[in-house]
XYZ file of C-alpha atoms in Angstrom:
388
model
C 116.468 53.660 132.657
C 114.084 56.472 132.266
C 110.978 54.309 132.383
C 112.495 52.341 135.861
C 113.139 55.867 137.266
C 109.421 56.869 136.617
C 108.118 53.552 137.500
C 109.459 54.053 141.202
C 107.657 57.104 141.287
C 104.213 55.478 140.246
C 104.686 52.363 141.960
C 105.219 54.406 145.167
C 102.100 56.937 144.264
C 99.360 54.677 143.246
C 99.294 51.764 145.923
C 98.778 54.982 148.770
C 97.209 57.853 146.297
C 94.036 56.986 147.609
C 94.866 56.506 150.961
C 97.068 59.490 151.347
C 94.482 62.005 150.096
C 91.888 60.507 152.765
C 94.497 61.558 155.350
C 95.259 65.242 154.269
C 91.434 66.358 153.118
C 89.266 64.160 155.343
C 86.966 63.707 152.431
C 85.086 60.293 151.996
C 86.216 57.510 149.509
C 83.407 58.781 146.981
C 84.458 62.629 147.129
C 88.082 61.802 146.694
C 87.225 59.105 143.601
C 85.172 61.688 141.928
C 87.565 64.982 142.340
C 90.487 62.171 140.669
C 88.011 61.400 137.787
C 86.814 64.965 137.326
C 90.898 66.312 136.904
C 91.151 63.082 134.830
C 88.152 64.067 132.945
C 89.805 67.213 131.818
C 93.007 65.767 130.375
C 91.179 63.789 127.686
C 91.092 66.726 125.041
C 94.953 65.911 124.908
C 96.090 62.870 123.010
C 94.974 63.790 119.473
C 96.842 67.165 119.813
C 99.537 65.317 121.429
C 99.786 63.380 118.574
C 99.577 65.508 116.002
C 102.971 67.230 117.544
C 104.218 64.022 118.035
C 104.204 63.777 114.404
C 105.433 66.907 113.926
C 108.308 67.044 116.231
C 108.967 63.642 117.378
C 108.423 61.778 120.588
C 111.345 62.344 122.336
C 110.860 66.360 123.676
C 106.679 65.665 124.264
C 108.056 62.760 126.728
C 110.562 65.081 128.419
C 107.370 67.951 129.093
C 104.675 65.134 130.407
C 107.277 63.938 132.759
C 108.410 67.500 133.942
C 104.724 68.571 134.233
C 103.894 65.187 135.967
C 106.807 66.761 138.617
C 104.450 69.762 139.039
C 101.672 67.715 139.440
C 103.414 65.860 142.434
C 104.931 69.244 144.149
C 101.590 70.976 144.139
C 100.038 67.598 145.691
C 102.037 68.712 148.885
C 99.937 71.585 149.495
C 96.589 69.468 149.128
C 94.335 70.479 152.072
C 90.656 70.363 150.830
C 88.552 69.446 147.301
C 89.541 72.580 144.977
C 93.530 72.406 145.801
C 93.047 68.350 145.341
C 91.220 68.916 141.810
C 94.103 71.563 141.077
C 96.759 69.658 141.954
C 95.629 66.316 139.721
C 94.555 68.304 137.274
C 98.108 69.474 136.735
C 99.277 65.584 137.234
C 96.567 64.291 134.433
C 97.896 66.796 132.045
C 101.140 65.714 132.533
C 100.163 61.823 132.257
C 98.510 62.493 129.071
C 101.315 63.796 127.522
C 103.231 61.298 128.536
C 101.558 58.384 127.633
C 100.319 60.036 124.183
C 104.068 60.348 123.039
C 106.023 57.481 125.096
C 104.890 54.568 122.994
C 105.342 56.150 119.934
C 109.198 56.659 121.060
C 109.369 52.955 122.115
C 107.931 52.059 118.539
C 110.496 54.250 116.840
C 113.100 52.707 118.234
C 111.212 49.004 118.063
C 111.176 49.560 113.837
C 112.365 46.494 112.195
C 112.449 44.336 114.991
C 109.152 42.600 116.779
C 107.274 44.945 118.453
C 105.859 42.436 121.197
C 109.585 41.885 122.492
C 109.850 45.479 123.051
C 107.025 46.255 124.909
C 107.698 42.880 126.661
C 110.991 44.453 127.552
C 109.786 47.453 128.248
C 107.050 46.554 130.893
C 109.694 44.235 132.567
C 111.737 47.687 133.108
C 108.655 48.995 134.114
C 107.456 46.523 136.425
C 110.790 46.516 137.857
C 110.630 50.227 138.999
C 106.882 49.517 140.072
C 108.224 46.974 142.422
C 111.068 49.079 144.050
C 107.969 51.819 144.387
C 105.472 49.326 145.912
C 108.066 47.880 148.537
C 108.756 51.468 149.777
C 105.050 52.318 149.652
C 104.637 49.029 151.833
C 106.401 50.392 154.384
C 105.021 53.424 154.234
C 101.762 52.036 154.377
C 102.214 50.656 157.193
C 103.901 53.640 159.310
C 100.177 55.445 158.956
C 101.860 58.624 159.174
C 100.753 62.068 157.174
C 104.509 62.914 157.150
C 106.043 59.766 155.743
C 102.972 60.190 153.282
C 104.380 63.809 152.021
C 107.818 62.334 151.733
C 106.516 60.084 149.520
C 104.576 62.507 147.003
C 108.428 64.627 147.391
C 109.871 61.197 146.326
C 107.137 60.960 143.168
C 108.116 64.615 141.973
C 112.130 64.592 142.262
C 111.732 60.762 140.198
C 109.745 62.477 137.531
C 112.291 65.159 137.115
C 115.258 62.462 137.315
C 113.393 60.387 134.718
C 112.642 63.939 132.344
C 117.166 63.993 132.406
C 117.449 60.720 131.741
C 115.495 61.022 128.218
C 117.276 64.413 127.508
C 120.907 63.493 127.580
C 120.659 59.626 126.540
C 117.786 58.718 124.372
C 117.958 60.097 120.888
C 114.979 60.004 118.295
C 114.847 58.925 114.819
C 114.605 61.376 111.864
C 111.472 63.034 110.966
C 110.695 62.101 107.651
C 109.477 65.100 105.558
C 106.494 66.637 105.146
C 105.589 65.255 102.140
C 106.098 61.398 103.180
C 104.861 61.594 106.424
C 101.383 62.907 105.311
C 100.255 65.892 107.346
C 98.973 65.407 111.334
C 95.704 66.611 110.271
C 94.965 63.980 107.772
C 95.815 61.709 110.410
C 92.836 62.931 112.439
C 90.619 62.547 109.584
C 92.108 59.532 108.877
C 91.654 57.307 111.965
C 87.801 58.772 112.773
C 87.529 56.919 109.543
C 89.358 53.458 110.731
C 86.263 51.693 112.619
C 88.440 48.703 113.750
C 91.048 50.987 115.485
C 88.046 52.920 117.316
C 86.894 49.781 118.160
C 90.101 48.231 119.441
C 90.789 51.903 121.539
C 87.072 51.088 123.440
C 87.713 47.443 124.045
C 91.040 48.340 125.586
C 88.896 50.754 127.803
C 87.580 48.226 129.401
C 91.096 45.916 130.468
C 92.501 48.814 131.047
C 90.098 49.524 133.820
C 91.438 46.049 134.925
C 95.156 47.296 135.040
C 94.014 50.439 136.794
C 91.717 48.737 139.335
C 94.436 46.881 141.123
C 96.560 50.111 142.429
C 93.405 52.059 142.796
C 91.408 49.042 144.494
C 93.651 46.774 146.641
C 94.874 48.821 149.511
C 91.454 50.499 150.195
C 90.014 46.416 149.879
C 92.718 45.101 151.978
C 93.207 47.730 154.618
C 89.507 48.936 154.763
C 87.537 46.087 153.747
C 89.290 42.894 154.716
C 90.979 44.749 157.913
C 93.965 42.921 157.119
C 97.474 44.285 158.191
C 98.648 47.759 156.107
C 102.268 45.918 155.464
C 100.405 43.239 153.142
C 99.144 45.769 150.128
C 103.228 46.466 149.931
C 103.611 42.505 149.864
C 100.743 41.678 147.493
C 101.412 44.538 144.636
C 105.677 43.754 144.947
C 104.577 40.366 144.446
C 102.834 40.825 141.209
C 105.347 43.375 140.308
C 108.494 40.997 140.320
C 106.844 38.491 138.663
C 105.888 41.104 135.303
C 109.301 41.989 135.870
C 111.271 38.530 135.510
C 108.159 36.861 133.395
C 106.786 39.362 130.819
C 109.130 38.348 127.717
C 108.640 34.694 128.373
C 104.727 34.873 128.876
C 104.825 37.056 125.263
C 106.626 35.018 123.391
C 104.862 31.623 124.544
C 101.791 33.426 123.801
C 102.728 34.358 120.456
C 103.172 31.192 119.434
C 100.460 29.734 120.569
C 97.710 32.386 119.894
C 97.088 36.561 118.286
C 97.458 39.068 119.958
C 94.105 39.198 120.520
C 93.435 35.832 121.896
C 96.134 37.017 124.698
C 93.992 39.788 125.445
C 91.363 37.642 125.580
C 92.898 35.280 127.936
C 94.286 38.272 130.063
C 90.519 39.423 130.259
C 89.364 36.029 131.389
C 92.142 35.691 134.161
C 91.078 39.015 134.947
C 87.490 38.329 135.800
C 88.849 35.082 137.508
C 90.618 37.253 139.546
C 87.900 39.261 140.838
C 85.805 36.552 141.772
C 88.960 35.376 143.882
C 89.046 38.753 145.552
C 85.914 39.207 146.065
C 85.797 35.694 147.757
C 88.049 36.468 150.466
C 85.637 38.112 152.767
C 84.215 34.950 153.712
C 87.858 34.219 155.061
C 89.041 34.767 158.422
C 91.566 37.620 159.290
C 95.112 35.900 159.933
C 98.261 34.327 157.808
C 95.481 32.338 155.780
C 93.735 35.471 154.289
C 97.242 37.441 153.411
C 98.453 33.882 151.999
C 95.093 33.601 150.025
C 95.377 36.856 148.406
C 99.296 36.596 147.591
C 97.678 33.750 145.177
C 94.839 36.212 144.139
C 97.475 38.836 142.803
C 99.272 35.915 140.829
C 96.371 36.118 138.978
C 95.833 39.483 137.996
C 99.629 39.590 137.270
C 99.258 36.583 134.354
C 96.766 38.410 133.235
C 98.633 41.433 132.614
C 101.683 39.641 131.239
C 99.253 38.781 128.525
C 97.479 41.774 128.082
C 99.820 44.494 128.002
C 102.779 43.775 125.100
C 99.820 42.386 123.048
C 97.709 45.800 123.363
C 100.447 47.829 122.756
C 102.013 45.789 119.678
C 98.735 45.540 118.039
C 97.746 49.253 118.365
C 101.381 50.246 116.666
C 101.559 47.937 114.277
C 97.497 48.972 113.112
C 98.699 53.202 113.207
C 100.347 53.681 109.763
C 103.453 55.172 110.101
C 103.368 58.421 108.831
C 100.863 59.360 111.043
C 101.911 56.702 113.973
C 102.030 59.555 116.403
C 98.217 60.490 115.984
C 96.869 56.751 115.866
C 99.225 55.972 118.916
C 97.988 58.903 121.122
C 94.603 58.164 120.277
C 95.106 54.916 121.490
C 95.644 56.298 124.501
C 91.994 57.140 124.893
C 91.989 53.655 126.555
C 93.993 54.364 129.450
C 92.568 57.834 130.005
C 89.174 56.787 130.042
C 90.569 54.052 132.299
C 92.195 56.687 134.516
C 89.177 58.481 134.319
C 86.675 56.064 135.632
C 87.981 53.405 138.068
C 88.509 55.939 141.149
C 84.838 57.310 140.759
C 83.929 53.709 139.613
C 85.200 51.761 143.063
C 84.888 54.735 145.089
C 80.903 55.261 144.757
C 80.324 50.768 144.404
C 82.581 50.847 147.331
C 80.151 53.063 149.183
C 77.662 50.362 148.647
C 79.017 47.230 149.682
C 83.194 45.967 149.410
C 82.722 43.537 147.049
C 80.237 44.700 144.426
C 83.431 46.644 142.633
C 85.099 43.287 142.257
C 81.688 42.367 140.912
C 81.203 45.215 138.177
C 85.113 44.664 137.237
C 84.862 41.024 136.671
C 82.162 41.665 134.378
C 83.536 44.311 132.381
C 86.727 41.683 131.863
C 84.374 38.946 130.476
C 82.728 41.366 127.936
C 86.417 42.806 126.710
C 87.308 38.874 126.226
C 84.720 38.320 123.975
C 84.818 41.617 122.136
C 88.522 41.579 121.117
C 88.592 38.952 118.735
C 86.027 40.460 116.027
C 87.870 43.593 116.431
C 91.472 41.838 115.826
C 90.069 40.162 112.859
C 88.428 43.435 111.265
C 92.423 45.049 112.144
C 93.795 42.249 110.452
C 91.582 41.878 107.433
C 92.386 46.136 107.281
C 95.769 45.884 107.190
């Protein structure tokens, strides 16, 4: 429940976060991309001393304080008038998504022991997707009011879901037992211990690289659509619900036919390839004509990019817990989170400056980076396999 609750609030956020801060600064595409990469930027000292509390204290109360100081984030975002309250405000909002994301998956492993970790991240990306989807239908509609106001009521909407979501974990999800010191191995040995695990480093930089992928679609598609394409503002609501309800009702049967037919890293692979397929597809549609046959076009185009992350995501996750030895699963996990951070980190600036040169040379760049993570997974798997 808590993930759906903070799903809504990030499905409504990052369809319009790019569009809404053009509206209340008047900064360009570029200055707003590179003010979100900078605050971004400044999170990533986090994860490692995330996880070292993690594995001191448990997942459970880190979640509860990145979603409360993701709330912060979102309240100071309604006072956003130029470039230093914007880097303030997401500054706040990265801090609060690293510490989220460096303790949630640890808490979804803890309660995933003894059962297969792929169904439960399967699971729990349906949940999320779900929540997305609610999000991206209401940002849809937002979207296509084009009003400052209805954009501030949204950002109000983010923050009160992140504070719903921070109760939910409190007073219904309960953590595991710590095990004691001297099992567990101490949180700085952990440190020591994964700069010392190559494979793991490697698999946290590949990851980089779909993750940019994952990111690229929220950050990407309604500046693309709206901006690029000129196609109508209620169709980036259409496209990104589409691709949400299918995650949702398809995750857990695209992972487990996966699994049975290929590692997890050949599904990353795969995802990586549809990926790249997908922005060639994108970038193809400016050579259609505005009307019902570009928005039907690029409902197909999303299909893509949604397989791929079916693939992708429960195989990521699955592999990077069950490579993070458990006594020191917090650490490994957080680190892991490197991947999305850098991810986070880079695709605003990334699209916002390629954008500046031409509309399709991002989908270009992107496609690229996919092919190279499909190729470099597989040695990595095998050297996390051959480790283990």
């Amino acid at each position: 429940m808590a993930l759906a609750v903070d799903a809504v609030g990030t499905g409504l956020y990052l369809p319009l976060s790019m569009v809404y801060f053009l509206a209340v600064t008047g900064l360009s595409e570029a200055e707003v991309g590179l003010l979100l990469t900078a605050a971004t930027a400044c999170s990533l000292v986090l994860p490692l001393l995330v996880g070292r509390i993690v594995d001191r204290v448990g997942p459970r109360p880190v979640v509860i304080a990145g979603l409360l100081l993701q709330a912060t984030g979102f309240f100071l975002y309604l006072g956003v008038a130029g470039p230093v309250s914007l880097f303030l405000a997401a500054l706040v909002e990265a801090v609060g998504l690293r510490v989220y994301w460096s303790s949630v998956f640890a808490l979804i492993a803890e309660q995933a022991d003894g059962e297969a970790k792929d169904e439960w991240f399967a699971r729990a990306g349906m949940i999320r997707a779900a929540g997305t989807g609610a999000g991206t239908v209401l940002a849809g509609g937002l979207l296509a009011l084009a009003s400052r106001h209805a954009y501030q009521g949204m950002v109000l909407v983010d923050a009160v879901s992140f504070v719903v979501a921070a109760v939910i974990v409190g007073l219904f999800v309960r953590g595991a037992r710590r095990p004691t010191r001297g099992s567990g191995g101490r949180s700085g040995d952990g440190v020591r211990q994964l700069l010392r695990n190559r494979p793991y480093l490697g698999l946290i930089a590949v990851n980089v690289l779909f993750n940019i992928c994952t990111v690229f679609l929220a950050v990407a598609m309604p500046v693309y659509v709206v901006r690029g394409l000129h196609a109508p503002g209620w169709a980036v609501g259409a496209f990104l619900t589409v691709t949400t309800v299918v995650v949702a009702t398809c995750t857990a049967g695209v992972t487990r036919r996966s699994r049975r037919h290929t590692s997890r890293g050949g599904a990353m692979a795969w995802g990586g390839r549809l990926w790249a397929v997908w922005c060639a597809t994108a970038a193809a549609a400016v050579l259609l004509p505005r009307g019902p046959l570009l928005v039907g076009y690029l409902v197909l185009v999303m299909l893509l990019w949604a397989v791929a992350e079916m693939l992708h995501g429960p195989a990521s996750n699955a592999l990077s817990a069950d490579a993070a030895p458990v006594g020191v699963r917090g650490t490994y996990l957080a680190a892991f989170q490197y991947s999305f951070a850098a991810a986070d980190m880079v695709t605003p600036g990334l699209f916002g400056v390629l954008y500046g040169v031409d509309r399709v040379l991002p989908w270009v760049v992107v496609g690229c980076l996919a092919l190279v993570a499909s190729v470099a997974i597989r040695p990595v798997e095998r050297r996390l396999v051959a480790d283990s």
